[in-house]
CSV table of C-alpha atoms in Angstrom, one decimal:
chain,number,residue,atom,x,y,z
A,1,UNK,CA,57.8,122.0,95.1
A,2,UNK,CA,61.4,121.9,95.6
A,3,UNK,CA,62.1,120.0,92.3
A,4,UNK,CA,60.7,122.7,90.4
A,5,UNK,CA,62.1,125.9,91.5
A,6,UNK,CA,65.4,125.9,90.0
A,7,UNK,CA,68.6,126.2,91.6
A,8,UNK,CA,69.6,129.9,90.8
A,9,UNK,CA,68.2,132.1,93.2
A,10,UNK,CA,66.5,135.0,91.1
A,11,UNK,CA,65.0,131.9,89.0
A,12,UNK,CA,64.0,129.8,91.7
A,13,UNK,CA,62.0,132.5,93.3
A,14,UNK,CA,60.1,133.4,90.1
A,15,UNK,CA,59.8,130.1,89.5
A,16,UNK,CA,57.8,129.2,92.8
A,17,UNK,CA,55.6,132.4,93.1
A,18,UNK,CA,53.8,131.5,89.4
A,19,UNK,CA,53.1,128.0,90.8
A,20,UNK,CA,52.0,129.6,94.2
A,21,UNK,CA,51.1,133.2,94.3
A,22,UNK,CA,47.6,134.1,92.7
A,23,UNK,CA,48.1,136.5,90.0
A,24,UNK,CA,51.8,136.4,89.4
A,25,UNK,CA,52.3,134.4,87.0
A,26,UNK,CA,49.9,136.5,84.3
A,27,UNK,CA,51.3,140.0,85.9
A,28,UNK,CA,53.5,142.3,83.9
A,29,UNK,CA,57.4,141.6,84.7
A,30,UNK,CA,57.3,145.3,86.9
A,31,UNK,CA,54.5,144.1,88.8
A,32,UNK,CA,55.9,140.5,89.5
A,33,UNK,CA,59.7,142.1,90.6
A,34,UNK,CA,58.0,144.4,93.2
A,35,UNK,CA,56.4,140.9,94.8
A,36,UNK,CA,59.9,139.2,94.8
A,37,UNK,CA,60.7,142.4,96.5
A,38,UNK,CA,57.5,142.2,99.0
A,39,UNK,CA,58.9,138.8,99.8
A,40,UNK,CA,62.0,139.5,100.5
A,41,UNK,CA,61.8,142.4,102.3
A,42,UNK,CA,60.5,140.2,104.8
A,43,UNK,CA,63.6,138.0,105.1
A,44,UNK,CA,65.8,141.8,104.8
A,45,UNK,CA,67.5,141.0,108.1
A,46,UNK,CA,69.1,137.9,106.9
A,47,UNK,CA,73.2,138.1,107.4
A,48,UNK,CA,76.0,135.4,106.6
A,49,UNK,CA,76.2,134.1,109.3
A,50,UNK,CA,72.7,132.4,108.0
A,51,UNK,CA,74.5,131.0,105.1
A,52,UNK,CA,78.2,130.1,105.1
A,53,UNK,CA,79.0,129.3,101.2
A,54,UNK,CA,77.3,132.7,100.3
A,55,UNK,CA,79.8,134.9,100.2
A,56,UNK,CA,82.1,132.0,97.9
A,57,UNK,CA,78.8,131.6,95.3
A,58,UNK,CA,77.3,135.1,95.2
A,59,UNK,CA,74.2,134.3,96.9
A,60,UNK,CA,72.4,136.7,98.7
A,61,UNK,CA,72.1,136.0,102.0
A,62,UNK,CA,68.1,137.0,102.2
A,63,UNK,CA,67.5,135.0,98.6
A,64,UNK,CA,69.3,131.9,100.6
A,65,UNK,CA,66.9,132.4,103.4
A,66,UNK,CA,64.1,132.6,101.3
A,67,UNK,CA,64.4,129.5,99.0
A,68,UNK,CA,66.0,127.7,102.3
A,69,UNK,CA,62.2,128.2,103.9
A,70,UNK,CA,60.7,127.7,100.4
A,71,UNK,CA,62.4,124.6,100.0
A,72,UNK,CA,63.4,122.4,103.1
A,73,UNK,CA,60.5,124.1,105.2
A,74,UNK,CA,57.4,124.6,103.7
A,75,UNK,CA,57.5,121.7,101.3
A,76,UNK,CA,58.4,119.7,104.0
A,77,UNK,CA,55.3,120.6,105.6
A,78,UNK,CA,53.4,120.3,102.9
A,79,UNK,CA,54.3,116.8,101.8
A,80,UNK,CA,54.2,115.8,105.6
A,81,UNK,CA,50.7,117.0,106.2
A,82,UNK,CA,48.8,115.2,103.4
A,83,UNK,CA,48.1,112.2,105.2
A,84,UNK,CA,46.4,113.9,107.8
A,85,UNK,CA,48.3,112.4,110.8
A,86,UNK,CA,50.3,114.2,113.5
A,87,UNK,CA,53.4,115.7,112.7
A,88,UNK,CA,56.8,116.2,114.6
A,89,UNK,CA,59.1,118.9,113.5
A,90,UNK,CA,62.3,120.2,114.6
A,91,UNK,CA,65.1,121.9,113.9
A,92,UNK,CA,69.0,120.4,114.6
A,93,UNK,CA,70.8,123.5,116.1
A,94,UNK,CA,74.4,122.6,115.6
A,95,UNK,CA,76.3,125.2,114.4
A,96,UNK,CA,78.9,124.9,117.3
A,97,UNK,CA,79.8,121.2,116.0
A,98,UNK,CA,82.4,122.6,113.4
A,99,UNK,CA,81.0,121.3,110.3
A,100,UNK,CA,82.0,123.3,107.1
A,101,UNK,CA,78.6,124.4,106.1
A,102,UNK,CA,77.4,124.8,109.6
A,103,UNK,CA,73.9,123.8,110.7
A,104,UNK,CA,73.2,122.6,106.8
A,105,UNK,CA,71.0,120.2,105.4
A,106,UNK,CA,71.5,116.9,106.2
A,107,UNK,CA,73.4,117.1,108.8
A,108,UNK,CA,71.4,115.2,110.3
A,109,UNK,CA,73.2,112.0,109.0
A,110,UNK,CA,76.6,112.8,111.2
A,111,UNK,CA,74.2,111.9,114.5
A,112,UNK,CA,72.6,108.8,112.7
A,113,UNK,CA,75.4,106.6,113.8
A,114,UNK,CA,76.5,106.0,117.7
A,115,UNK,CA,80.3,107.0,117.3
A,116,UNK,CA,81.9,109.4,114.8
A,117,UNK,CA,83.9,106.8,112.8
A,118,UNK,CA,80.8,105.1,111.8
A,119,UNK,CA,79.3,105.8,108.3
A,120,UNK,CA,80.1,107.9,105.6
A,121,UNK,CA,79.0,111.6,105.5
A,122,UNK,CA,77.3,112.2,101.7
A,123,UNK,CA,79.2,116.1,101.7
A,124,UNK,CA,82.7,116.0,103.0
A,125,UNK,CA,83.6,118.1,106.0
A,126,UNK,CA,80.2,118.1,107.0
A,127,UNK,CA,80.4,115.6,109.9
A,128,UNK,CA,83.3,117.3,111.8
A,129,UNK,CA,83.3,116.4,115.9
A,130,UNK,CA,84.7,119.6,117.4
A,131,UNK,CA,82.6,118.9,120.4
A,132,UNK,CA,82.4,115.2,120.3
A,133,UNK,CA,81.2,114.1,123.6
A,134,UNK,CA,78.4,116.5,123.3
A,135,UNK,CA,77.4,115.3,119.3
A,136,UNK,CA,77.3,111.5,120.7
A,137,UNK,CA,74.8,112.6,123.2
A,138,UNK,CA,72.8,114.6,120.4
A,139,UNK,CA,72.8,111.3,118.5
A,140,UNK,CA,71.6,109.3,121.6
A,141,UNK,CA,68.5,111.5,122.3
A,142,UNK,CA,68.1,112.4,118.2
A,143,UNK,CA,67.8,108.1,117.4
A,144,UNK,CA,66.1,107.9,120.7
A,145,UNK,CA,63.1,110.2,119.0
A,146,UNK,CA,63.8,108.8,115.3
A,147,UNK,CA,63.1,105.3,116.8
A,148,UNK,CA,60.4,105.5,118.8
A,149,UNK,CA,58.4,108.1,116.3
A,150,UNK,CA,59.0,104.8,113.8
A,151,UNK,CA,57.1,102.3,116.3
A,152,UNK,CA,54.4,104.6,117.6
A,153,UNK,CA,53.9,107.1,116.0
A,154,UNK,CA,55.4,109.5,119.3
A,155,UNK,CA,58.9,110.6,119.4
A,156,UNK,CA,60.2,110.3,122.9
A,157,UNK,CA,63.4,110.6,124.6
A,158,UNK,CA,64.0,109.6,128.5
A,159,UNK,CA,67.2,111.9,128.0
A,160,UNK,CA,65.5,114.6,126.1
A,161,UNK,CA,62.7,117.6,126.7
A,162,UNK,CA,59.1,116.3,126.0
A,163,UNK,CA,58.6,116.9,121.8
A,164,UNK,CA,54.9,118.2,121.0
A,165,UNK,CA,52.8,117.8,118.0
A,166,UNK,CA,52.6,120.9,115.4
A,167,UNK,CA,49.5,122.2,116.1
A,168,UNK,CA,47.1,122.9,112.3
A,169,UNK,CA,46.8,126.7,111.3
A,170,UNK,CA,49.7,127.4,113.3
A,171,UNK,CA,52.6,127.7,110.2
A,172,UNK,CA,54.8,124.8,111.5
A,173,UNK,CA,54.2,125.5,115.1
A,174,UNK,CA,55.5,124.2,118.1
A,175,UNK,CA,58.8,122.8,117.0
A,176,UNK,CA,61.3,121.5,119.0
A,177,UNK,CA,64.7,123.3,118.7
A,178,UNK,CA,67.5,120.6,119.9
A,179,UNK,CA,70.6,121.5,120.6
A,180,UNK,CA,74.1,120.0,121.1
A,181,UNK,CA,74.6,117.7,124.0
A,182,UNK,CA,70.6,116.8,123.0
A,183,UNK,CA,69.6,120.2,125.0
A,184,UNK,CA,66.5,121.7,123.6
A,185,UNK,CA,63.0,123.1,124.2
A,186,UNK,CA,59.9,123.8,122.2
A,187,UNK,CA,59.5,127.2,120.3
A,188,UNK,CA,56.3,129.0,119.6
A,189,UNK,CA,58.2,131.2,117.6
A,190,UNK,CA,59.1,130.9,113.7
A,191,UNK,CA,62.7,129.8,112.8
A,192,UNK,CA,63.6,132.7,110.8
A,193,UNK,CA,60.5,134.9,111.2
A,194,UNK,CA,57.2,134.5,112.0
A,195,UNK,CA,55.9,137.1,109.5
A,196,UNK,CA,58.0,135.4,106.5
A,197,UNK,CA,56.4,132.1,107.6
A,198,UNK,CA,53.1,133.2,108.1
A,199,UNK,CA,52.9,134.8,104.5
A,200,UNK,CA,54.9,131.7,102.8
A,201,UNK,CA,52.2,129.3,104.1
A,202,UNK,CA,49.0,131.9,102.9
A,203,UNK,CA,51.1,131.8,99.1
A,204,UNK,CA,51.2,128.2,99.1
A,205,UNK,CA,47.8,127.6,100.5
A,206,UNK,CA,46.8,130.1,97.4
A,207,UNK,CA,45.1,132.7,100.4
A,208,UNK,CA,47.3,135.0,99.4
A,209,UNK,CA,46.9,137.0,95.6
A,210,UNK,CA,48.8,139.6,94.3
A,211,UNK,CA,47.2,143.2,92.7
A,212,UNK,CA,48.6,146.0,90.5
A,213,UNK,CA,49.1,149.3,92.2
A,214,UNK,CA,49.4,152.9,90.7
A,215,UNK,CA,52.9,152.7,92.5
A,216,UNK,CA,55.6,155.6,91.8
A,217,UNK,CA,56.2,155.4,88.1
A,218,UNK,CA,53.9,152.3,87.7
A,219,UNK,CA,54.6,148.7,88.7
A,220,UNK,CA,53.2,148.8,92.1
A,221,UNK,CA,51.8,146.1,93.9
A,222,UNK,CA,50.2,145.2,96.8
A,223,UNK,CA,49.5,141.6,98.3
A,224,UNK,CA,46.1,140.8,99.4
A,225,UNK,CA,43.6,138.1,101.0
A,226,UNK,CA,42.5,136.1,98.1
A,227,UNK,CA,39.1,135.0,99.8
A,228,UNK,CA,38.8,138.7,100.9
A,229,UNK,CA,40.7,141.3,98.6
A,230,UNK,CA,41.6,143.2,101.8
A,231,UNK,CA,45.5,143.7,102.4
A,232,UNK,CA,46.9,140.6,103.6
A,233,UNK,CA,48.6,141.2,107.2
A,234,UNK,CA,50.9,138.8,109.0
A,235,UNK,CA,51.8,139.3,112.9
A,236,UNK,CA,49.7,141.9,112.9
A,237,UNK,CA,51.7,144.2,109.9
A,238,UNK,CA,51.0,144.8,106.6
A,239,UNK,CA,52.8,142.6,104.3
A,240,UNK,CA,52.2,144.9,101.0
């Protein structure tokens, strides 16, 4: 999925709603903005300090959000759930560390190794040890869960909080949210939103379609339950 949504923003988005959303791609150009719009109306509270580089490329920070999800979390979850087995997800919540792009993708790699002058970091400045003591413990529990999810199928860490299974139908939920010095608990609650991941995973899943409305001055729309052409709702609101 990721592959094939482009790397500008406006195009990306377009690009994954006619592979995903029911209707969209056959929909006049009016009728397809004021989905992009539904969508990201949801992700509205987005701010920069979600997406360091946005202010330097002219990114949006709500389109960053969006295609950040899009990208790195649904198709992640997608790919991981095909072979039917239980899956582990969380999130490395690291923003303290110092790294130039913050929390990013990838960052992962900085912890792989058990001191900071070991390996090579594939985006310099991304690996910076501003809190150093506390990252080599991260990277303790972190390869303490890589390794032991590789030979049993369990992640498990005697230094770190008990990691549970995502539960199906849930949109990705539990995850474990780890945390410098390899801190961390399990969240019931979406990353960024509940209500942008509840309707991301109904799109991709093709339960969610998208009508023509009367609208003001035409080009209204309204997203609906493909099975049911009622109004699709997500955390109990209305997403059209």
């Amino acid at each position: 999925m990721a592959a094939n949504i482009g790397l500008d923003p406006q195009v990306g988005l377009h690009n994954f709603l006619v592979q995903h959303l029911t209707g969209y791609g056959h929909d006049r150009p009016e009728v397809q903005q004021c989905a992009q719009e539904r969508l990201l109306k949801l992700y509205a509270n987005a701010t920069v300090g979600d997406c360091l580089m946005c202010p330097y490329v002219g990114v949006a920070p709500n389109f960053t959000q969006a295609l950040g999800d899009i990208m790195f979390t649904r198709g992640a979850q997608l790919a991981s759930s095909t072979a039917g087995a239980q899956r582990y997800r969380y999130i490395l919540d690291v923003e303290d560390a110092g790294g130039v792009l913050g929390a990013t993708h990838a960052v992962d790699l900085c912890y792989f190794f058990p001191k900071p002058s070991e390996g090579t970091p594939i985006i310099p400045g991304i690996c910076q040890w501003a809190q150093w003591r506390r990252q080599i413990q991260t990277g303790k529990v972190l390869r303490d869960y890589w390794a032991s999810f590789a030979k049993t199928g369990k992640p498990w860490s005697a230094e770190g909080p008990a990691w549970f299974p995502v539960e199906s139908a849930r949109s990705g939920l539990p995850f474990l949210r780890l945390k410098l010095g390899g801190k961390g608990v399990m969240s019931d609650a979406a990353y960024f939103s509940d209500a942008a991941a509840e309707l991301l995973g109904g799109i991709v899943c093709k339960e969610v379609a998208l009508r023509e409305t009367a609208g003001s001055g035409g080009g209204g729309c309204e997203l609906i339950d493909a099975r049911t052409g009622v109004p699709w709702r997500v955390s109990g609101a209305g997403a059209s």
